[in-house]
Amino acid sequence: MEIPKTFQPAQAEQRWYSHWLQKGYFRSVPDEREPYTIVIPPPNVTGVLHMGHMLNNTLQDVMIRRARMLGKNACWVPGTDHASIATEAKVVQMLREKGIRKADLSREEFLRYAWEWKEKYGGIILEQLKKLGASCDWDRTRFTMEEDLSEAVIDVFIDLHRKGYIYRGLRMVNWDPAGLTAISDEEVIHKEVQSKLVYVRYVLVGPDEPFDATDATAVQRKFDAGESITIATVRPETILGDTAVCVHPDDPRYAHLRGKQAIIPMVNRRVPVIFDDYILMEFGTGALKVTPAHDINDYTLGTKHGLEVIDTLNADGTMSEAAGHYVGEDRFVVRKRIVKDLDALGHIVKVEDYTNKVGYSERTDAVIEPRLSMQWFVRMKEFSKPALDAVLNGEVKLHPEKFVNTSRTSLDPAG
Amino acid sequence: MIMAGYEYRGERPFRNVYLTGIVRDKLGRKMSKSLGNSPDPLDLIAQYGADGVRVGMLFSSPAGNDLLFDESLCEQGRNFSNKIWNAFRLIKGWPVDEQASMNEVNRSAIHWFESRLSQALEEINDHYSKLRISDALMATYKLVWDDFCAWYLELIKPAYQQPIDPESLKVTIDYFEQLLAILHPFMPFITEELWHLLRERNDDIIVSKWPNKAGYDSDSLNNFNAASQLIADIRAFRQSKSISPKESLRLIIRSEKTPAAIEQFGSAITKLANCEDISIVDSKPADAFALLSGQLECFIPMTMQVDKQAERAKLEEELKYTQGFLRSVMAKLGNERFVSNAKPEVIAIEQKKKTDAEAKIRAIEEALNTL
């Protein structure tokens, strides 16, 4: 027989893969042999093969093929994950092409379309894995939205709820105003940017002191008398949501302010001056505006001091009704406009160039907005303990071992 | 999944969890659509073959660490496929003389490779048992490329258009088959293809048995290491003296008795280093280049044409350089401030540089005298 001069991969890959399938070598049924099983970390049903998949599926295939050759009953279970946000985006796009609006559909109708999309376009990635040579038991392919798997998820949810592990609460999330979704810490890219640090002065009044903040001469009199406090901010548009001004309890400059109130400009809201050692005396003026709805640290301060939470932004990053000014305008437009308007009212002390780090969405490159959102939580204390113990005592082994430490922090709520 | 396993089944869901790092580009940046630094895996497969890409991915991904991906890794993977393919074509291309019996070179090569294969397999199995998949690949790669292709096949290879004996060919095909099996998890397609080209058969490599080896002859492995080192040194010697590989040399070794490496692999050295003969003497021969290879004190008589003029110029140049180097080291060691302030290990390094340079100067001077 004539031996070709060079190996022809494309041809051989196709030929041998079909041969292996036809011979049923990937199929596994329990028998007397020692089992060796891998459950694929299911790729998204909407996914297409990327280099990360290449790496982890090559590794799995190497392990499965060697186990098979060692005479073990090797079984690699494939499947896809329904990844609801990504899938929903695909379905909505398909509906748009058909001229259907998601809002016009009932939940059941929408789900029917979701399944239609999945049957037609989903799971391309599994076909791509075959090109890589993945020797999965394709007869066992699963999809996480299958009826019994969904059923199991609901059962577990109910069970955890009955055990009292599940609760809801308002929490700060990384909000992507372009993608209109919360994203994980992992998906936030922090970049250094040039900003303006704006110094703004707020009028100070006694708790029962009558004062008309709309009276420009009265305001000017306060400034002239030094009865004001200056804060520094890179986000002046959030001033409209301020509900306190905070200083350090040991700061001699502000010791006389106990019991005083500050008046938030433009909205003319009286807010307390609070004292907390969270403040860095050296930063800016040593006085901090507190906006619990739009900053995670301010939110923590607010909870501690019982402050009001005023959410001045809409989901898409425009100003909300609650802001009282610039309603419907974009946060970045307002950031510039409010400085001009505050200046006209005599509140701006100075503006400095300032370099700071800002979080961007990995998906849309929009600037992330810390946003309060009602979230579901699971109390992990009791739930994670057996898992943590198993990892620490080696009943479940992590490879490489250095990840045992990582798991200690992720599985141990106190860790 | 571990939590759910214990909560709902009362047992661990799995024994082992393997964690991979992130695939980054060669500059260490995360791959993303917007950076355009994320190649399409299917394009890579079309270009380098699935086997090439699989191997390329694993070349640089020690367990749990990030992988810095560079397309040249896939190219290296494809080159590995080609190397295996060419080894196969080489073996298949040899004419066979059914009457011939195995010669001494082949006998020693086969004895060595048997041990080398067991030793490497032990190492590979150990890597697998610890889930160090990239290390298992590197050990496999070295076994196939260096030990089998670069050494074993070179030793076994009959002279141009000469036949091989049937026994050597059979053993070589057996070895090749076992190597294909060890390669199969990494390169499933080319191994299945060659498995069937190697012999007419109905069984498939995917369900073949993983090779099982026990024990190896360490003496044989050590002797081969010494012999292969000597071959490499003689080749380097030829290059430095511009002596063609086709011109045979005489090799003289000063030793009380025949060294074990020569005893076992003398014929192999003769073949691969193109030596006329190897003689063992008990005193330094006159008119010969000295060559220290590991523990072996070797000499090569100057029978071949050497341009003495050029050789002398080269040696003198080297002597001048080494003397200059020694002077700079001496200056450092003579500097009291340096000696009293530097760490002891730094001073030790300088001392070693000094003795090495002195030894080199002596060797060059001796070589000049011989000329």
Short mmCIF file of C-alpha atoms in Angstrom, two decimals, chain B:
data_model
loop_
_atom_site.label_atom_id
_atom_site.label_comp_id
_atom_site.label_asym_id
_atom_site.label_seq_id
_atom_site.Cartn_x
_atom_site.Cartn_y
_atom_site.Cartn_z
CA MET B 1 -21.73 20.27 43.72
CA ILE B 2 -19.72 19.10 46.70
CA MET B 3 -22.17 20.82 49.05
CA ALA B 4 -25.21 19.39 47.26
CA GLY B 5 -23.60 15.93 47.25
CA TYR B 6 -23.30 15.86 51.02
CA GLU B 7 -26.65 17.59 51.65
CA TYR B 8 -28.79 15.48 49.34
CA ARG B 9 -26.95 12.18 48.86
CA GLY B 10 -25.03 12.05 52.08
CA GLU B 11 -21.78 11.34 50.22
CA ARG B 12 -19.07 12.97 48.14
CA PRO B 13 -20.07 13.50 44.50
CA PHE B 14 -16.52 12.85 43.27
CA ARG B 15 -13.06 12.08 44.61
CA ASN B 16 -10.96 14.43 42.52
CA VAL B 17 -11.44 17.99 41.35
CA TYR B 18 -9.08 19.24 38.68
CA LEU B 19 -8.73 22.99 38.37
CA THR B 20 -7.32 24.65 35.28
CA GLY B 21 -5.97 28.15 34.94
CA ILE B 22 -7.18 30.72 32.45
CA VAL B 23 -6.08 30.71 28.82
CA ARG B 24 -4.36 34.03 28.17
CA ASP B 25 -2.57 35.40 25.14
CA LYS B 26 1.22 35.31 24.98
CA LEU B 27 1.38 38.76 26.58
CA GLY B 28 -0.59 37.44 29.54
CA ARG B 29 -3.79 39.31 28.69
CA LYS B 30 -7.17 37.66 29.13
CA MET B 31 -8.60 36.55 25.80
CA SER B 32 -11.59 38.56 24.66
CA LYS B 33 -13.54 39.42 21.55
CA SER B 34 -12.83 43.12 21.89
CA LEU B 35 -9.05 42.60 22.08
CA GLY B 36 -9.26 40.24 19.09
CA ASN B 37 -6.64 38.03 20.72
CA SER B 38 -8.79 34.91 20.89
CA PRO B 39 -8.19 32.52 18.00
CA ASP B 40 -11.06 30.35 16.78
CA PRO B 41 -10.26 26.81 17.91
CA LEU B 42 -11.87 25.31 14.80
CA ASP B 43 -9.59 27.37 12.54
CA LEU B 44 -6.63 26.12 14.52
CA ILE B 45 -7.84 22.53 14.14
CA ALA B 46 -8.20 23.04 10.39
CA GLN B 47 -4.68 24.39 10.20
CA TYR B 48 -2.72 22.21 12.61
CA GLY B 49 -4.94 19.15 13.03
CA ALA B 50 -6.86 18.30 16.20
CA ASP B 51 -3.89 16.32 17.52
CA GLY B 52 -1.55 19.25 16.97
CA VAL B 53 -3.86 21.68 18.78
CA ARG B 54 -4.46 19.28 21.69
CA VAL B 55 -0.75 18.85 22.19
CA GLY B 56 -0.15 22.58 21.70
CA MET B 57 -2.66 23.43 24.44
CA LEU B 58 -1.02 21.07 26.91
CA PHE B 59 2.58 21.99 26.13
CA SER B 60 2.35 25.04 28.33
CA SER B 61 -0.24 24.40 30.96
CA PRO B 62 1.17 23.12 34.20
CA ALA B 63 -1.81 22.11 36.34
CA GLY B 64 -3.68 25.04 37.81
CA ASN B 65 -1.54 27.77 36.31
CA ASP B 66 -2.65 30.14 33.60
CA LEU B 67 -1.80 29.11 30.07
CA LEU B 68 -0.05 31.69 27.93
CA PHE B 69 -1.23 30.63 24.51
CA ASP B 70 0.87 31.22 21.45
CA GLU B 71 -0.08 29.79 18.07
CA SER B 72 3.49 28.54 17.67
CA LEU B 73 2.60 25.92 20.31
CA CYS B 74 0.10 24.38 17.87
CA GLU B 75 2.75 24.51 15.19
CA GLN B 76 5.04 22.63 17.52
CA GLY B 77 2.18 20.16 18.05
CA ARG B 78 1.81 19.67 14.31
CA ASN B 79 5.57 19.22 13.95
CA PHE B 80 5.31 16.47 16.52
CA SER B 81 2.64 14.76 14.38
CA ASN B 82 4.96 15.04 11.40
CA LYS B 83 7.87 13.62 13.37
CA ILE B 84 5.80 10.57 14.33
CA TRP B 85 4.56 10.17 10.76
CA ASN B 86 8.09 10.36 9.37
CA ALA B 87 9.37 7.83 11.91
CA PHE B 88 6.69 5.48 10.66
CA ARG B 89 7.61 6.04 7.02
CA LEU B 90 11.26 5.49 7.80
CA ILE B 91 10.60 2.14 9.46
CA LYS B 92 8.23 1.05 6.70
CA GLY B 93 10.77 2.01 4.04
CA TRP B 94 13.54 -0.32 5.14
CA PRO B 95 14.20 -3.36 2.93
CA VAL B 96 14.33 -6.62 4.93
CA ASP B 97 16.85 -9.40 4.53
CA GLU B 98 15.06 -12.47 5.86
CA GLN B 99 18.38 -14.30 6.24
CA ALA B 100 20.18 -11.57 8.21
CA SER B 101 20.70 -11.87 11.93
CA MET B 102 20.80 -9.10 14.48
CA ASN B 103 24.05 -7.16 14.71
CA GLU B 104 25.77 -5.89 17.86
CA VAL B 105 24.60 -2.27 17.48
CA ASN B 106 20.97 -3.30 17.21
CA ARG B 107 21.25 -5.72 20.10
CA SER B 108 22.60 -3.02 22.43
CA ALA B 109 20.10 -0.42 21.17
CA ILE B 110 17.17 -2.79 21.76
CA HIS B 111 18.41 -3.71 25.21
CA TRP B 112 18.74 -0.03 26.12
CA PHE B 113 15.40 1.09 24.68
CA GLU B 114 13.56 -1.69 26.50
CA SER B 115 14.83 -0.21 29.77
CA ARG B 116 14.31 3.36 28.68
CA LEU B 117 10.69 2.66 27.70
CA SER B 118 9.94 1.09 31.11
CA GLN B 119 11.64 3.91 32.93
CA ALA B 120 9.76 6.59 30.99
CA LEU B 121 6.47 4.74 31.39
CA GLU B 122 6.98 4.63 35.14
CA GLU B 123 7.53 8.38 35.14
CA ILE B 124 4.54 9.01 32.86
CA ASN B 125 2.26 6.83 35.01
CA ASP B 126 3.40 8.71 38.08
CA HIS B 127 2.55 12.06 36.47
CA TYR B 128 -0.89 10.74 35.50
CA SER B 129 -1.55 9.46 38.99
CA LYS B 130 -0.93 12.98 40.29
CA LEU B 131 -2.98 14.49 37.45
CA ARG B 132 0.07 16.35 36.15
CA ILE B 133 -1.11 16.00 32.58
CA SER B 134 1.31 18.48 31.01
CA ASP B 135 4.23 16.77 32.68
CA ALA B 136 2.97 13.42 31.39
CA LEU B 137 2.91 14.96 27.91
CA MET B 138 6.43 16.36 28.20
CA ALA B 139 7.78 12.98 29.34
CA THR B 140 5.95 11.29 26.45
CA TYR B 141 7.25 13.86 24.00
CA LYS B 142 10.86 13.37 25.11
CA LEU B 143 10.55 9.61 24.99
CA VAL B 144 9.23 9.69 21.43
CA TRP B 145 11.25 12.54 19.98
CA ASP B 146 14.62 12.26 21.74
CA ASP B 147 14.94 8.67 22.82
CA PHE B 148 13.08 6.89 20.04
CA CYS B 149 13.51 9.11 16.99
CA ALA B 150 16.84 10.81 17.68
CA TRP B 151 18.68 7.89 19.29
CA TYR B 152 17.01 4.53 18.86
CA LEU B 153 16.04 4.86 15.20
CA GLU B 154 19.42 6.35 14.33
CA LEU B 155 21.10 3.33 15.89
CA ILE B 156 18.83 0.76 14.28
CA LYS B 157 18.71 2.45 10.89
CA PRO B 158 20.54 0.33 8.27
CA ALA B 159 23.06 2.08 6.06
CA TYR B 160 21.64 3.62 2.88
CA GLN B 161 19.84 1.00 0.77
CA GLN B 162 21.03 -1.73 3.10
CA PRO B 163 18.50 -4.17 4.55
CA ILE B 164 17.51 -4.67 8.18
CA ASP B 165 17.27 -8.07 9.84
CA PRO B 166 13.71 -9.35 10.50
CA GLU B 167 14.13 -9.63 14.28
CA SER B 168 15.23 -5.98 14.72
CA LEU B 169 12.36 -4.80 12.53
CA LYS B 170 9.82 -6.80 14.51
CA VAL B 171 11.03 -5.42 17.86
CA THR B 172 11.11 -1.88 16.44
CA ILE B 173 7.51 -2.16 15.24
CA ASP B 174 6.53 -3.49 18.68
CA TYR B 175 8.17 -0.48 20.32
CA PHE B 176 6.51 1.88 17.88
CA GLU B 177 3.15 0.30 18.66
CA GLN B 178 3.65 0.78 22.40
CA LEU B 179 4.64 4.41 21.82
CA LEU B 180 1.46 4.93 19.78
CA ALA B 181 -0.57 3.58 22.70
CA ILE B 182 1.17 5.94 25.14
CA LEU B 183 0.58 8.82 22.72
CA HIS B 184 -3.06 7.95 22.08
CA PRO B 185 -4.71 9.99 24.88
CA PHE B 186 -2.93 13.11 23.63
CA MET B 187 -3.10 12.45 19.90
CA PRO B 188 -6.04 10.14 19.27
CA PHE B 189 -6.31 10.53 15.50
CA ILE B 190 -2.78 10.06 14.15
CA THR B 191 -2.23 7.17 16.54
CA GLU B 192 -5.36 5.35 15.34
CA GLU B 193 -4.34 6.00 11.73
CA LEU B 194 -0.80 4.63 12.21
CA TRP B 195 -2.03 1.72 14.34
CA HIS B 196 -3.87 0.49 11.28
CA LEU B 197 -1.11 1.32 8.79
CA LEU B 198 1.43 -0.53 10.90
CA ARG B 199 -0.33 -3.88 10.63
CA GLU B 200 -3.40 -5.31 8.97
CA ARG B 201 -5.81 -5.58 11.93
CA ASN B 202 -9.36 -5.33 13.22
CA ASP B 203 -8.66 -4.06 16.71
CA ASP B 204 -8.54 -0.32 17.39
CA ILE B 205 -5.99 1.58 19.45
CA ILE B 206 -8.68 3.48 21.35
CA VAL B 207 -9.58 0.26 23.17
CA SER B 208 -6.08 -1.24 23.20
CA LYS B 209 -4.30 -2.00 26.47
CA TRP B 210 -2.15 0.66 28.11
CA PRO B 211 1.43 -0.72 27.98
CA ASN B 212 2.47 -2.54 31.11
CA LYS B 213 6.16 -2.61 31.98
CA ALA B 214 8.00 -3.60 35.09
CA GLY B 215 11.54 -2.83 36.07
CA TYR B 216 14.50 -1.68 34.05
CA ASP B 217 18.28 -2.09 33.93
CA SER B 218 19.74 1.07 35.49
CA ASP B 219 23.30 0.15 34.53
CA SER B 220 22.29 -0.01 30.93
CA LEU B 221 20.57 3.40 31.19
CA ASN B 222 23.62 4.97 32.85
CA ASN B 223 25.98 3.47 30.33
CA PHE B 224 23.85 4.73 27.49
CA ASN B 225 23.81 8.23 28.97
CA ALA B 226 27.63 8.20 29.04
CA ALA B 227 27.77 6.82 25.50
CA SER B 228 25.29 9.32 24.08
CA GLN B 229 27.14 12.15 25.82
CA LEU B 230 30.37 10.98 24.20
CA ILE B 231 28.70 10.84 20.78
CA ALA B 232 27.41 14.39 21.25
CA ASP B 233 30.87 15.56 22.37
CA ILE B 234 32.57 13.99 19.37
CA ARG B 235 30.01 15.62 17.08
CA ALA B 236 30.68 18.98 18.72
CA PHE B 237 34.42 18.34 18.36
CA ARG B 238 34.00 17.72 14.64
CA GLN B 239 32.08 20.93 14.30
CA SER B 240 34.66 23.00 16.16
CA LYS B 241 37.44 21.56 14.01
CA SER B 242 35.39 21.65 10.78
CA ILE B 243 35.75 17.92 10.29
CA SER B 244 33.10 16.39 8.04
CA PRO B 245 30.85 13.77 9.67
CA LYS B 246 31.77 11.49 6.74
CA GLU B 247 35.44 11.44 7.70
CA SER B 248 35.97 8.66 10.22
CA LEU B 249 38.02 9.26 13.35
CA ARG B 250 40.03 7.11 15.67
CA LEU B 251 39.01 7.28 19.30
CA ILE B 252 41.48 6.57 22.09
CA ILE B 253 40.36 6.35 25.70
CA ARG B 254 42.76 6.45 28.62
CA SER B 255 41.57 3.98 31.20
CA GLU B 256 42.88 1.01 33.19
CA LYS B 257 40.15 -1.22 31.86
CA THR B 258 37.44 -0.87 29.25
CA PRO B 259 34.78 1.48 30.70
CA ALA B 260 31.32 -0.10 31.03
CA ALA B 261 29.77 2.41 28.63
CA ILE B 262 32.28 1.39 25.95
CA GLU B 263 31.88 -2.29 26.76
CA GLN B 264 28.13 -2.07 26.20
CA PHE B 265 27.79 0.65 23.58
CA GLY B 266 31.16 0.73 21.81
CA SER B 267 29.64 -0.39 18.54
CA ALA B 268 26.87 2.19 18.89
CA ILE B 269 29.44 4.95 19.41
CA THR B 270 31.44 3.70 16.45
CA LYS B 271 28.32 3.90 14.30
CA LEU B 272 26.87 7.26 15.34
CA ALA B 273 30.14 9.14 15.87
CA ASN B 274 31.71 7.54 12.79
CA CYS B 275 34.78 6.10 14.47
CA GLU B 276 37.12 3.63 12.81
CA ASP B 277 37.79 1.95 16.11
CA ILE B 278 38.01 2.61 19.83
CA SER B 279 41.20 1.70 21.64
CA ILE B 280 41.84 1.69 25.36
CA VAL B 281 45.30 2.84 26.48
CA ASP B 282 46.87 3.51 29.84
CA SER B 283 48.87 6.63 29.02
CA LYS B 284 48.24 9.84 27.19
CA PRO B 285 48.94 9.39 23.48
CA ALA B 286 51.13 11.90 21.63
CA ASP B 287 49.83 14.06 18.80
CA ALA B 288 46.20 13.84 19.82
CA PHE B 289 43.42 16.26 20.77
CA ALA B 290 42.19 15.77 24.30
CA LEU B 291 38.45 15.50 24.85
CA LEU B 292 36.94 15.09 28.30
CA SER B 293 33.46 13.60 28.07
CA GLY B 294 31.90 13.10 31.50
CA GLN B 295 34.28 10.67 33.24
CA LEU B 296 35.81 9.48 29.97
CA GLU B 297 39.25 10.83 29.14
CA CYS B 298 39.35 10.62 25.35
CA PHE B 299 41.86 11.46 22.67
CA ILE B 300 41.53 11.88 18.95
CA PRO B 301 44.75 11.48 16.98
CA MET B 302 45.50 14.23 14.50
CA THR B 303 45.59 12.01 11.48
CA MET B 304 43.02 13.97 9.61
CA GLN B 305 43.74 17.15 7.78
CA VAL B 306 43.67 20.03 10.20
CA ASP B 307 44.64 23.52 9.20
CA LYS B 308 47.35 23.97 11.82
CA GLN B 309 47.69 27.65 11.10
CA ALA B 310 44.01 28.33 11.62
CA GLU B 311 43.88 26.07 14.63
CA ARG B 312 46.79 27.90 16.27
CA ALA B 313 45.17 31.29 15.59
CA LYS B 314 41.91 30.09 17.11
CA LEU B 315 43.61 28.78 20.23
CA GLU B 316 45.65 31.94 20.67
CA GLU B 317 42.53 34.04 20.38
CA GLU B 318 40.84 31.93 23.02
CA LEU B 319 43.91 32.11 25.24
CA LYS B 320 43.96 35.90 25.05
CA TYR B 321 40.30 36.11 25.93
CA THR B 322 40.59 33.71 28.87
CA GLN B 323 43.65 35.53 30.23
CA GLY B 324 41.76 38.81 30.08
CA PHE B 325 38.81 37.21 31.86
CA LEU B 326 41.14 35.85 34.57
CA ARG B 327 42.65 39.29 35.07
CA SER B 328 39.22 40.84 35.66
CA VAL B 329 38.30 38.13 38.17
CA MET B 330 41.64 38.59 39.97
CA ALA B 331 41.07 42.34 40.13
CA LYS B 332 37.73 41.75 41.81
CA LEU B 333 39.19 39.30 44.29
CA GLY B 334 42.06 41.71 44.96
CA ASN B 335 39.61 44.47 45.83
CA GLU B 336 39.44 44.52 49.61
CA ARG B 337 36.14 46.38 49.73
CA PHE B 338 34.50 43.73 47.53
CA VAL B 339 35.92 40.82 49.52
CA SER B 340 34.89 42.22 52.88
CA ASN B 341 31.38 43.28 51.78
CA ALA B 342 30.26 40.54 49.40
CA LYS B 343 28.31 37.51 50.59
CA PRO B 344 30.40 34.34 50.97
CA GLU B 345 28.53 32.60 48.15
CA VAL B 346 29.29 35.47 45.78
CA ILE B 347 32.96 35.23 46.63
CA ALA B 348 32.83 31.46 46.15
CA ILE B 349 31.46 32.02 42.62
CA GLU B 350 34.34 34.36 41.83
CA GLN B 351 36.85 31.85 43.23
CA LYS B 352 35.38 29.16 41.03
CA LYS B 353 35.62 31.43 37.99
CA LYS B 354 39.29 31.87 38.82
CA THR B 355 40.13 28.15 39.10
CA ASP B 356 38.07 27.35 35.98
CA ALA B 357 39.88 30.02 33.98
CA GLU B 358 43.25 28.81 35.19
CA ALA B 359 42.41 25.23 34.20
CA LYS B 360 41.25 26.40 30.79
CA ILE B 361 44.45 28.37 30.22
CA ARG B 362 46.51 25.28 31.09
CA ALA B 363 44.46 23.18 28.64
CA ILE B 364 44.86 25.72 25.83
CA GLU B 365 48.59 26.03 26.45
CA GLU B 366 48.93 22.27 26.37
CA ALA B 367 47.00 22.12 23.11
CA LEU B 368 49.24 24.82 21.61
CA ASN B 369 52.32 22.84 22.64
CA THR B 370 50.96 19.71 21.02
CA LEU B 371 50.40 21.63 17.80
#
